[in-house]
Amino acid sequence: MDRIVIQGGKALQGRIPISGAKNAALTLMPCALLTDEPLTLRNLPRLADVDSFGHLLNELGVATSVEGARKGEFGRVMTFRAANIASTVAPYDIVRKMRASILVLGPLLARAGEATVSLPGGCAIGNRPIDLHLKALQALGAEIELAAGYVKATAPPGGLTGGTISFPTVSVGATENALMTAVLAKGTTVIENAAREPEITDLAQCLIAMGAEIEGLRSDTLTVHGKDRLHGATYAVMPDRIETGSYACAAMLTGGSLELVGAREDSMHAILSGLADAGALIEFKPGAIKVTGDGAIKPLSISTAPFPAFPTDMQAQFMAMLSLARGTSLLTETIFENRYMHVPELSRMGADIEVRGRSAVVRGVEGLVGAPVMATDLRASMSLVLAGLAAKGETQVNRIYHLDRGYERLEEKLQAVGAEIERVGGD
């Protein structure tokens, strides 16, 4: 199995192109199921999860074609066409690889009148039930059956009908499924307490480009006026705010300066605010955000929460950064109950971290020391890479298949700004 080897202690300097957002891409791809016309997605990142989702769509009858990026560019252009739905079953052997597979449930139900989807997999960061997804579909008239590890949704004979979906708690995935289902339901659907993440807005804008009528973008109440059909479109995936924040942490940890090309300020206010509070110099340039660290990291108190608050997907990276802060930081995880699995690995590198239930006390140390470490999930993997970039000596990050799910050509991007990092094949 491959591993990443890092010789740390080098200040990173230069420009890093930001790829299309993983979380947005995996939400936009199932939109292809909503029309028999082509949907072309630009700036689609080259990631294992994107490939897996493409294979799943192929299983359902979606034809795909790929246009590679020009030399030196990242991302790619893919066209999806679901002229006919060949199957309404999303099988376990594909779905188990990533949780986002549940997002074919709504589009299949809306277009074909039925869908059978295996209960999803993904990172082992805690319990992530799909009950809110199912209640949203039921609010539009679907009948739901759970059996043998699969969920089967069936539309009534007259088709789905608009209604009011009121989420008791904010759920990004459930909001996405509800939105994609409602665009083909008869009448008007109101989604209350909807998630407000930028990826939700990206999805809504793609659906609007396909002919959907959606009101209330960027708010917690979305109103959808259902259409008989949607048409094809060409749409560019938004830049990845989590990748942007991750490389910004690299600049801080190494006392370097990185210009993050393509990054968008409007999608990441909480992340940028946290970086500024930690001492980062942040400059907004045309089409880029420049982050500079002077090595003097200030401690923070951060609690994760749904957008527009601080994202859970940046908690691990900030923990790595704050392990070198001049003082004690407090991180509180409110989204997932098992998202501190990187703590023992960071501790192996010399970090001083104490977990207290949902909170972690991070006492800044003078320096980190390279060590062999084991990645446990996607964002934890990145936290270990970040720690390795700042650590004295050699760090080996094992089980890096997690990184391939969420960071496009990680080593290449970091090598270009001065990091001594390479991928080494396993035995």
JSON list of N, CA, C and O in Angstrom, two decimals, residues 96-147:
[
{"chain": "A", "resi": 96, "resn": "ARG", "atom": "N", "xyz": [-20.90, 1.25, -0.80]},
{"chain": "A", "resi": 96, "resn": "ARG", "atom": "CA", "xyz": [-20.17, 1.11, 0.46]},
{"chain": "A", "resi": 96, "resn": "ARG", "atom": "C", "xyz": [-18.90, 1.95, 0.51]},
{"chain": "A", "resi": 96, "resn": "ARG", "atom": "O", "xyz": [-18.38, 2.27, 1.58]},
{"chain": "A", "resi": 97, "resn": "LYS", "atom": "N", "xyz": [-18.38, 2.35, -0.66]},
{"chain": "A", "resi": 97, "resn": "LYS", "atom": "CA", "xyz": [-17.12, 3.08, -0.71]},
{"chain": "A", "resi": 97, "resn": "LYS", "atom": "C", "xyz": [-17.24, 4.54, -0.31]},
{"chain": "A", "resi": 97, "resn": "LYS", "atom": "O", "xyz": [-16.25, 5.18, 0.05]},
{"chain": "A", "resi": 98, "resn": "MET", "atom": "N", "xyz": [-18.45, 5.10, -0.40]},
{"chain": "A", "resi": 98, "resn": "MET", "atom": "CA", "xyz": [-18.59, 6.52, -0.07]},
{"chain": "A", "resi": 98, "resn": "MET", "atom": "C", "xyz": [-20.03, 6.85, 0.24]},
{"chain": "A", "resi": 98, "resn": "MET", "atom": "O", "xyz": [-20.97, 6.40, -0.41]},
{"chain": "A", "resi": 99, "resn": "ARG", "atom": "N", "xyz": [-20.19, 7.67, 1.23]},
{"chain": "A", "resi": 99, "resn": "ARG", "atom": "CA", "xyz": [-21.50, 8.05, 1.72]},
{"chain": "A", "resi": 99, "resn": "ARG", "atom": "C", "xyz": [-22.30, 8.86, 0.70]},
{"chain": "A", "resi": 99, "resn": "ARG", "atom": "O", "xyz": [-23.53, 8.79, 0.66]},
{"chain": "A", "resi": 100, "resn": "ALA", "atom": "N", "xyz": [-21.63, 9.62, -0.14]},
{"chain": "A", "resi": 100, "resn": "ALA", "atom": "CA", "xyz": [-22.33, 10.49, -1.09]},
{"chain": "A", "resi": 100, "resn": "ALA", "atom": "C", "xyz": [-23.21, 9.71, -2.06]},
{"chain": "A", "resi": 100, "resn": "ALA", "atom": "O", "xyz": [-24.09, 10.30, -2.71]},
{"chain": "A", "resi": 101, "resn": "SER", "atom": "N", "xyz": [-23.03, 8.40, -2.15]},
{"chain": "A", "resi": 101, "resn": "SER", "atom": "CA", "xyz": [-23.85, 7.59, -3.06]},
{"chain": "A", "resi": 101, "resn": "SER", "atom": "C", "xyz": [-25.34, 7.69, -2.75]},
{"chain": "A", "resi": 101, "resn": "SER", "atom": "O", "xyz": [-26.18, 7.48, -3.63]},
{"chain": "A", "resi": 102, "resn": "ILE", "atom": "N", "xyz": [-25.68, 8.03, -1.52]},
{"chain": "A", "resi": 102, "resn": "ILE", "atom": "CA", "xyz": [-27.10, 8.15, -1.16]},
{"chain": "A", "resi": 102, "resn": "ILE", "atom": "C", "xyz": [-27.78, 9.25, -1.96]},
{"chain": "A", "resi": 102, "resn": "ILE", "atom": "O", "xyz": [-29.01, 9.30, -2.07]},
{"chain": "A", "resi": 103, "resn": "LEU", "atom": "N", "xyz": [-26.98, 10.13, -2.59]},
{"chain": "A", "resi": 103, "resn": "LEU", "atom": "CA", "xyz": [-27.55, 11.24, -3.34]},
{"chain": "A", "resi": 103, "resn": "LEU", "atom": "C", "xyz": [-28.15, 10.83, -4.69]},
{"chain": "A", "resi": 103, "resn": "LEU", "atom": "O", "xyz": [-28.72, 11.66, -5.38]},
{"chain": "A", "resi": 104, "resn": "VAL", "atom": "N", "xyz": [-28.05, 9.57, -5.07]},
{"chain": "A", "resi": 104, "resn": "VAL", "atom": "CA", "xyz": [-28.78, 9.12, -6.26]},
{"chain": "A", "resi": 104, "resn": "VAL", "atom": "C", "xyz": [-30.21, 8.75, -5.91]},
{"chain": "A", "resi": 104, "resn": "VAL", "atom": "O", "xyz": [-31.05, 8.56, -6.81]},
{"chain": "A", "resi": 105, "resn": "LEU", "atom": "N", "xyz": [-30.52, 8.64, -4.63]},
{"chain": "A", "resi": 105, "resn": "LEU", "atom": "CA", "xyz": [-31.84, 8.19, -4.20]},
{"chain": "A", "resi": 105, "resn": "LEU", "atom": "C", "xyz": [-32.94, 9.13, -4.70]},
{"chain": "A", "resi": 105, "resn": "LEU", "atom": "O", "xyz": [-33.91, 8.69, -5.33]},
{"chain": "A", "resi": 106, "resn": "GLY", "atom": "N", "xyz": [-32.79, 10.42, -4.41]},
{"chain": "A", "resi": 106, "resn": "GLY", "atom": "CA", "xyz": [-33.81, 11.38, -4.81]},
{"chain": "A", "resi": 106, "resn": "GLY", "atom": "C", "xyz": [-33.97, 11.53, -6.31]},
{"chain": "A", "resi": 106, "resn": "GLY", "atom": "O", "xyz": [-35.09, 11.47, -6.83]},
{"chain": "A", "resi": 107, "resn": "PRO", "atom": "N", "xyz": [-32.87, 11.74, -7.05]},
{"chain": "A", "resi": 107, "resn": "PRO", "atom": "CA", "xyz": [-32.99, 11.88, -8.50]},
{"chain": "A", "resi": 107, "resn": "PRO", "atom": "C", "xyz": [-33.59, 10.65, -9.19]},
{"chain": "A", "resi": 107, "resn": "PRO", "atom": "O", "xyz": [-34.41, 10.79, -10.10]},
{"chain": "A", "resi": 108, "resn": "LEU", "atom": "N", "xyz": [-33.20, 9.44, -8.76]},
{"chain": "A", "resi": 108, "resn": "LEU", "atom": "CA", "xyz": [-33.80, 8.24, -9.35]},
{"chain": "A", "resi": 108, "resn": "LEU", "atom": "C", "xyz": [-35.30, 8.18, -9.08]},
{"chain": "A", "resi": 108, "resn": "LEU", "atom": "O", "xyz": [-36.10, 7.86, -9.96]},
{"chain": "A", "resi": 109, "resn": "LEU", "atom": "N", "xyz": [-35.68, 8.46, -7.84]},
{"chain": "A", "resi": 109, "resn": "LEU", "atom": "CA", "xyz": [-37.10, 8.45, -7.49]},
{"chain": "A", "resi": 109, "resn": "LEU", "atom": "C", "xyz": [-37.87, 9.47, -8.31]},
{"chain": "A", "resi": 109, "resn": "LEU", "atom": "O", "xyz": [-38.96, 9.17, -8.83]},
{"chain": "A", "resi": 110, "resn": "ALA", "atom": "N", "xyz": [-37.31, 10.68, -8.45]},
{"chain": "A", "resi": 110, "resn": "ALA", "atom": "CA", "xyz": [-38.01, 11.75, -9.17]},
{"chain": "A", "resi": 110, "resn": "ALA", "atom": "C", "xyz": [-38.14, 11.44, -10.65]},
{"chain": "A", "resi": 110, "resn": "ALA", "atom": "O", "xyz": [-39.19, 11.70, -11.25]},
{"chain": "A", "resi": 111, "resn": "ARG", "atom": "N", "xyz": [-37.10, 10.86, -11.24]},
{"chain": "A", "resi": 111, "resn": "ARG", "atom": "CA", "xyz": [-37.11, 10.61, -12.69]},
{"chain": "A", "resi": 111, "resn": "ARG", "atom": "C", "xyz": [-37.79, 9.29, -13.05]},
{"chain": "A", "resi": 111, "resn": "ARG", "atom": "O", "xyz": [-38.58, 9.22, -14.01]},
{"chain": "A", "resi": 112, "resn": "ALA", "atom": "N", "xyz": [-37.50, 8.22, -12.30]},
{"chain": "A", "resi": 112, "resn": "ALA", "atom": "CA", "xyz": [-37.98, 6.88, -12.67]},
{"chain": "A", "resi": 112, "resn": "ALA", "atom": "C", "xyz": [-39.15, 6.40, -11.81]},
{"chain": "A", "resi": 112, "resn": "ALA", "atom": "O", "xyz": [-39.74, 5.37, -12.11]},
{"chain": "A", "resi": 113, "resn": "GLY", "atom": "N", "xyz": [-39.43, 7.10, -10.74]},
{"chain": "A", "resi": 113, "resn": "GLY", "atom": "CA", "xyz": [-40.55, 6.71, -9.88]},
{"chain": "A", "resi": 113, "resn": "GLY", "atom": "C", "xyz": [-40.19, 5.69, -8.82]},
{"chain": "A", "resi": 113, "resn": "GLY", "atom": "O", "xyz": [-41.02, 5.34, -7.98]},
{"chain": "A", "resi": 114, "resn": "GLU", "atom": "N", "xyz": [-38.94, 5.22, -8.83]},
{"chain": "A", "resi": 114, "resn": "GLU", "atom": "CA", "xyz": [-38.50, 4.28, -7.81]},
{"chain": "A", "resi": 114, "resn": "GLU", "atom": "C", "xyz": [-36.99, 4.29, -7.72]},
{"chain": "A", "resi": 114, "resn": "GLU", "atom": "O", "xyz": [-36.28, 4.67, -8.66]},
{"chain": "A", "resi": 115, "resn": "ALA", "atom": "N", "xyz": [-36.48, 3.87, -6.57]},
{"chain": "A", "resi": 115, "resn": "ALA", "atom": "CA", "xyz": [-35.04, 3.79, -6.36]},
{"chain": "A", "resi": 115, "resn": "ALA", "atom": "C", "xyz": [-34.76, 2.82, -5.23]},
{"chain": "A", "resi": 115, "resn": "ALA", "atom": "O", "xyz": [-35.44, 2.83, -4.20]},
{"chain": "A", "resi": 116, "resn": "THR", "atom": "N", "xyz": [-33.75, 1.99, -5.42]},
{"chain": "A", "resi": 116, "resn": "THR", "atom": "CA", "xyz": [-33.29, 1.07, -4.38]},
{"chain": "A", "resi": 116, "resn": "THR", "atom": "C", "xyz": [-31.80, 1.30, -4.20]},
{"chain": "A", "resi": 116, "resn": "THR", "atom": "O", "xyz": [-31.00, 1.07, -5.12]},
{"chain": "A", "resi": 117, "resn": "VAL", "atom": "N", "xyz": [-31.41, 1.77, -3.02]},
{"chain": "A", "resi": 117, "resn": "VAL", "atom": "CA", "xyz": [-30.04, 2.18, -2.78]},
{"chain": "A", "resi": 117, "resn": "VAL", "atom": "C", "xyz": [-29.51, 1.51, -1.52]},
{"chain": "A", "resi": 117, "resn": "VAL", "atom": "O", "xyz": [-30.17, 1.54, -0.47]},
{"chain": "A", "resi": 118, "resn": "SER", "atom": "N", "xyz": [-28.33, 0.94, -1.61]},
{"chain": "A", "resi": 118, "resn": "SER", "atom": "CA", "xyz": [-27.70, 0.35, -0.45]},
{"chain": "A", "resi": 118, "resn": "SER", "atom": "C", "xyz": [-27.41, 1.44, 0.58]},
{"chain": "A", "resi": 118, "resn": "SER", "atom": "O", "xyz": [-27.12, 2.58, 0.23]},
{"chain": "A", "resi": 119, "resn": "LEU", "atom": "N", "xyz": [-27.50, 1.09, 1.84]},
{"chain": "A", "resi": 119, "resn": "LEU", "atom": "CA", "xyz": [-27.12, 2.04, 2.88]},
{"chain": "A", "resi": 119, "resn": "LEU", "atom": "C", "xyz": [-25.65, 2.38, 2.69]},
{"chain": "A", "resi": 119, "resn": "LEU", "atom": "O", "xyz": [-24.83, 1.50, 2.42]},
{"chain": "A", "resi": 120, "resn": "PRO", "atom": "N", "xyz": [-25.28, 3.65, 2.84]},
{"chain": "A", "resi": 120, "resn": "PRO", "atom": "CA", "xyz": [-23.97, 4.13, 2.39]},
{"chain": "A", "resi": 120, "resn": "PRO", "atom": "C", "xyz": [-22.83, 3.86, 3.35]},
{"chain": "A", "resi": 120, "resn": "PRO", "atom": "O", "xyz": [-23.02, 3.53, 4.52]},
{"chain": "A", "resi": 121, "resn": "GLY", "atom": "N", "xyz": [-21.60, 4.06, 2.81]},
{"chain": "A", "resi": 121, "resn": "GLY", "atom": "CA", "xyz": [-20.38, 3.92, 3.61]},
{"chain": "A", "resi": 121, "resn": "GLY", "atom": "C", "xyz": [-19.69, 5.25, 3.72]},
{"chain": "A", "resi": 121, "resn": "GLY", "atom": "O", "xyz": [-20.34, 6.27, 3.91]},
{"chain": "A", "resi": 122, "resn": "GLY", "atom": "N", "xyz": [-18.34, 5.27, 3.58]},
{"chain": "A", "resi": 122, "resn": "GLY", "atom": "CA", "xyz": [-17.59, 6.51, 3.69]},
{"chain": "A", "resi": 122, "resn": "GLY", "atom": "C", "xyz": [-16.62, 6.47, 4.85]},
{"chain": "A", "resi": 122, "resn": "GLY", "atom": "O", "xyz": [-16.28, 5.42, 5.36]},
{"chain": "A", "resi": 123, "resn": "CYS", "atom": "N", "xyz": [-16.17, 7.63, 5.30]},
{"chain": "A", "resi": 123, "resn": "CYS", "atom": "CA", "xyz": [-15.21, 7.70, 6.41]},
{"chain": "A", "resi": 123, "resn": "CYS", "atom": "C", "xyz": [-15.84, 7.25, 7.71]},
{"chain": "A", "resi": 123, "resn": "CYS", "atom": "O", "xyz": [-17.03, 7.53, 7.97]},
{"chain": "A", "resi": 124, "resn": "ALA", "atom": "N", "xyz": [-15.06, 6.59, 8.55]},
{"chain": "A", "resi": 124, "resn": "ALA", "atom": "CA", "xyz": [-15.55, 6.10, 9.84]},
{"chain": "A", "resi": 124, "resn": "ALA", "atom": "C", "xyz": [-15.42, 7.18, 10.90]},
{"chain": "A", "resi": 124, "resn": "ALA", "atom": "O", "xyz": [-14.64, 7.09, 11.83]},
{"chain": "A", "resi": 125, "resn": "ILE", "atom": "N", "xyz": [-16.19, 8.25, 10.76]},
{"chain": "A", "resi": 125, "resn": "ILE", "atom": "CA", "xyz": [-16.07, 9.39, 11.68]},
{"chain": "A", "resi": 125, "resn": "ILE", "atom": "C", "xyz": [-17.32, 9.54, 12.53]},
{"chain": "A", "resi": 125, "resn": "ILE", "atom": "O", "xyz": [-17.58, 10.60, 13.09]},
{"chain": "A", "resi": 126, "resn": "GLY", "atom": "N", "xyz": [-18.13, 8.51, 12.62]},
{"chain": "A", "resi": 126, "resn": "GLY", "atom": "CA", "xyz": [-19.29, 8.58, 13.49]},
{"chain": "A", "resi": 126, "resn": "GLY", "atom": "C", "xyz": [-20.57, 8.21, 12.77]},
{"chain": "A", "resi": 126, "resn": "GLY", "atom": "O", "xyz": [-20.61, 8.00, 11.56]},
{"chain": "A", "resi": 127, "resn": "ASN", "atom": "N", "xyz": [-21.63, 8.14, 13.53]},
{"chain": "A", "resi": 127, "resn": "ASN", "atom": "CA", "xyz": [-22.93, 7.75, 13.02]},
{"chain": "A", "resi": 127, "resn": "ASN", "atom": "C", "xyz": [-23.53, 8.86, 12.18]},
{"chain": "A", "resi": 127, "resn": "ASN", "atom": "O", "xyz": [-23.65, 10.00, 12.62]},
{"chain": "A", "resi": 128, "resn": "ARG", "atom": "N", "xyz": [-23.90, 8.54, 10.94]},
{"chain": "A", "resi": 128, "resn": "ARG", "atom": "CA", "xyz": [-24.51, 9.54, 10.06]},
{"chain": "A", "resi": 128, "resn": "ARG", "atom": "C", "xyz": [-25.76, 8.93, 9.44]},
{"chain": "A", "resi": 128, "resn": "ARG", "atom": "O", "xyz": [-25.74, 8.48, 8.30]},
{"chain": "A", "resi": 129, "resn": "PRO", "atom": "N", "xyz": [-26.87, 8.89, 10.17]},
{"chain": "A", "resi": 129, "resn": "PRO", "atom": "CA", "xyz": [-28.07, 8.24, 9.68]},
{"chain": "A", "resi": 129, "resn": "PRO", "atom": "C", "xyz": [-28.70, 8.99, 8.52]},
{"chain": "A", "resi": 129, "resn": "PRO", "atom": "O", "xyz": [-28.43, 10.18, 8.30]},
{"chain": "A", "resi": 130, "resn": "ILE", "atom": "N", "xyz": [-29.56, 8.29, 7.78]},
{"chain": "A", "resi": 130, "resn": "ILE", "atom": "CA", "xyz": [-30.20, 8.90, 6.62]},
{"chain": "A", "resi": 130, "resn": "ILE", "atom": "C", "xyz": [-31.69, 9.11, 6.85]},
{"chain": "A", "resi": 130, "resn": "ILE", "atom": "O", "xyz": [-32.45, 9.30, 5.91]},
{"chain": "A", "resi": 131, "resn": "ASP", "atom": "N", "xyz": [-32.11, 9.10, 8.12]},
{"chain": "A", "resi": 131, "resn": "ASP", "atom": "CA", "xyz": [-33.54, 9.22, 8.40]},
{"chain": "A", "resi": 131, "resn": "ASP", "atom": "C", "xyz": [-34.12, 10.52, 7.86]},
{"chain": "A", "resi": 131, "resn": "ASP", "atom": "O", "xyz": [-35.28, 10.55, 7.40]},
{"chain": "A", "resi": 132, "resn": "LEU", "atom": "N", "xyz": [-33.36, 11.62, 7.89]},
{"chain": "A", "resi": 132, "resn": "LEU", "atom": "CA", "xyz": [-33.88, 12.89, 7.39]},
{"chain": "A", "resi": 132, "resn": "LEU", "atom": "C", "xyz": [-34.06, 12.86, 5.87]},
{"chain": "A", "resi": 132, "resn": "LEU", "atom": "O", "xyz": [-34.99, 13.48, 5.34]},
{"chain": "A", "resi": 133, "resn": "HIS", "atom": "N", "xyz": [-33.19, 12.14, 5.18]},
{"chain": "A", "resi": 133, "resn": "HIS", "atom": "CA", "xyz": [-33.36, 11.95, 3.73]},
{"chain": "A", "resi": 133, "resn": "HIS", "atom": "C", "xyz": [-34.71, 11.29, 3.45]},
{"chain": "A", "resi": 133, "resn": "HIS", "atom": "O", "xyz": [-35.48, 11.73, 2.59]},
{"chain": "A", "resi": 134, "resn": "LEU", "atom": "N", "xyz": [-34.98, 10.23, 4.20]},
{"chain": "A", "resi": 134, "resn": "LEU", "atom": "CA", "xyz": [-36.19, 9.44, 3.95]},
{"chain": "A", "resi": 134, "resn": "LEU", "atom": "C", "xyz": [-37.45, 10.21, 4.32]},
{"chain": "A", "resi": 134, "resn": "LEU", "atom": "O", "xyz": [-38.46, 10.16, 3.60]},
{"chain": "A", "resi": 135, "resn": "LYS", "atom": "N", "xyz": [-37.40, 10.95, 5.42]},
{"chain": "A", "resi": 135, "resn": "LYS", "atom": "CA", "xyz": [-38.57, 11.76, 5.81]},
{"chain": "A", "resi": 135, "resn": "LYS", "atom": "C", "xyz": [-38.87, 12.84, 4.78]},
{"chain": "A", "resi": 135, "resn": "LYS", "atom": "O", "xyz": [-40.02, 13.17, 4.53]},
{"chain": "A", "resi": 136, "resn": "ALA", "atom": "N", "xyz": [-37.82, 13.38, 4.17]},
{"chain": "A", "resi": 136, "resn": "ALA", "atom": "CA", "xyz": [-38.02, 14.39, 3.12]},
{"chain": "A", "resi": 136, "resn": "ALA", "atom": "C", "xyz": [-38.74, 13.80, 1.92]},
{"chain": "A", "resi": 136, "resn": "ALA", "atom": "O", "xyz": [-39.67, 14.40, 1.37]},
{"chain": "A", "resi": 137, "resn": "LEU", "atom": "N", "xyz": [-38.33, 12.60, 1.52]},
{"chain": "A", "resi": 137, "resn": "LEU", "atom": "CA", "xyz": [-38.98, 11.95, 0.38]},
{"chain": "A", "resi": 137, "resn": "LEU", "atom": "C", "xyz": [-40.42, 11.57, 0.72]},
{"chain": "A", "resi": 137, "resn": "LEU", "atom": "O", "xyz": [-41.32, 11.67, -0.13]},
{"chain": "A", "resi": 138, "resn": "GLN", "atom": "N", "xyz": [-40.65, 11.14, 1.96]},
{"chain": "A", "resi": 138, "resn": "GLN", "atom": "CA", "xyz": [-42.02, 10.80, 2.38]},
{"chain": "A", "resi": 138, "resn": "GLN", "atom": "C", "xyz": [-42.92, 12.03, 2.35]},
{"chain": "A", "resi": 138, "resn": "GLN", "atom": "O", "xyz": [-44.11, 11.92, 2.04]},
{"chain": "A", "resi": 139, "resn": "ALA", "atom": "N", "xyz": [-42.36, 13.19, 2.65]},
{"chain": "A", "resi": 139, "resn": "ALA", "atom": "CA", "xyz": [-43.16, 14.42, 2.63]},
{"chain": "A", "resi": 139, "resn": "ALA", "atom": "C", "xyz": [-43.64, 14.76, 1.23]},
{"chain": "A", "resi": 139, "resn": "ALA", "atom": "O", "xyz": [-44.62, 15.50, 1.05]},
{"chain": "A", "resi": 140, "resn": "LEU", "atom": "N", "xyz": [-42.98, 14.19, 0.21]},
{"chain": "A", "resi": 140, "resn": "LEU", "atom": "CA", "xyz": [-43.38, 14.41, -1.18]},
{"chain": "A", "resi": 140, "resn": "LEU", "atom": "C", "xyz": [-44.21, 13.24, -1.71]},
{"chain": "A", "resi": 140, "resn": "LEU", "atom": "O", "xyz": [-44.52, 13.20, -2.91]},
{"chain": "A", "resi": 141, "resn": "GLY", "atom": "N", "xyz": [-44.56, 12.31, -0.83]},
{"chain": "A", "resi": 141, "resn": "GLY", "atom": "CA", "xyz": [-45.45, 11.22, -1.20]},
{"chain": "A", "resi": 141, "resn": "GLY", "atom": "C", "xyz": [-44.81, 9.87, -1.42]},
{"chain": "A", "resi": 141, "resn": "GLY", "atom": "O", "xyz": [-45.50, 8.90, -1.74]},
{"chain": "A", "resi": 142, "resn": "ALA", "atom": "N", "xyz": [-43.52, 9.77, -1.23]},
{"chain": "A", "resi": 142, "resn": "ALA", "atom": "CA", "xyz": [-42.83, 8.49, -1.47]},
{"chain": "A", "resi": 142, "resn": "ALA", "atom": "C", "xyz": [-43.14, 7.48, -0.37]},
{"chain": "A", "resi": 142, "resn": "ALA", "atom": "O", "xyz": [-43.32, 7.84, 0.79]},
{"chain": "A", "resi": 143, "resn": "GLU", "atom": "N", "xyz": [-43.18, 6.22, -0.76]},
{"chain": "A", "resi": 143, "resn": "GLU", "atom": "CA", "xyz": [-43.28, 5.13, 0.20]},
{"chain": "A", "resi": 143, "resn": "GLU", "atom": "C", "xyz": [-41.87, 4.57, 0.39]},
{"chain": "A", "resi": 143, "resn": "GLU", "atom": "O", "xyz": [-41.13, 4.36, -0.58]},
{"chain": "A", "resi": 144, "resn": "ILE", "atom": "N", "xyz": [-41.50, 4.32, 1.65]},
{"chain": "A", "resi": 144, "resn": "ILE", "atom": "CA", "xyz": [-40.14, 3.90, 1.97]},
{"chain": "A", "resi": 144, "resn": "ILE", "atom": "C", "xyz": [-40.17, 2.51, 2.61]},
{"chain": "A", "resi": 144, "resn": "ILE", "atom": "O", "xyz": [-40.97, 2.23, 3.50]},
{"chain": "A", "resi": 145, "resn": "GLU", "atom": "N", "xyz": [-39.25, 1.66, 2.16]},
{"chain": "A", "resi": 145, "resn": "GLU", "atom": "CA", "xyz": [-39.09, 0.33, 2.73]},
{"chain": "A", "resi": 145, "resn": "GLU", "atom": "C", "xyz": [-37.60, 0.06, 2.97]},
{"chain": "A", "resi": 145, "resn": "GLU", "atom": "O", "xyz": [-36.77, 0.32, 2.10]},
{"chain": "A", "resi": 146, "resn": "LEU", "atom": "N", "xyz": [-37.27, -0.42, 4.17]},
{"chain": "A", "resi": 146, "resn": "LEU", "atom": "CA", "xyz": [-35.90, -0.78, 4.50]},
{"chain": "A", "resi": 146, "resn": "LEU", "atom": "C", "xyz": [-35.80, -2.28, 4.67]},
{"chain": "A", "resi": 146, "resn": "LEU", "atom": "O", "xyz": [-36.55, -2.87, 5.44]},
{"chain": "A", "resi": 147, "resn": "ALA", "atom": "N", "xyz": [-34.88, -2.90, 3.92]},
{"chain": "A", "resi": 147, "resn": "ALA", "atom": "CA", "xyz": [-34.74, -4.35, 4.02]},
{"chain": "A", "resi": 147, "resn": "ALA", "atom": "C", "xyz": [-33.36, -4.78, 3.52]},
{"chain": "A", "resi": 147, "resn": "ALA", "atom": "O", "xyz": [-32.88, -4.28, 2.49]}
]
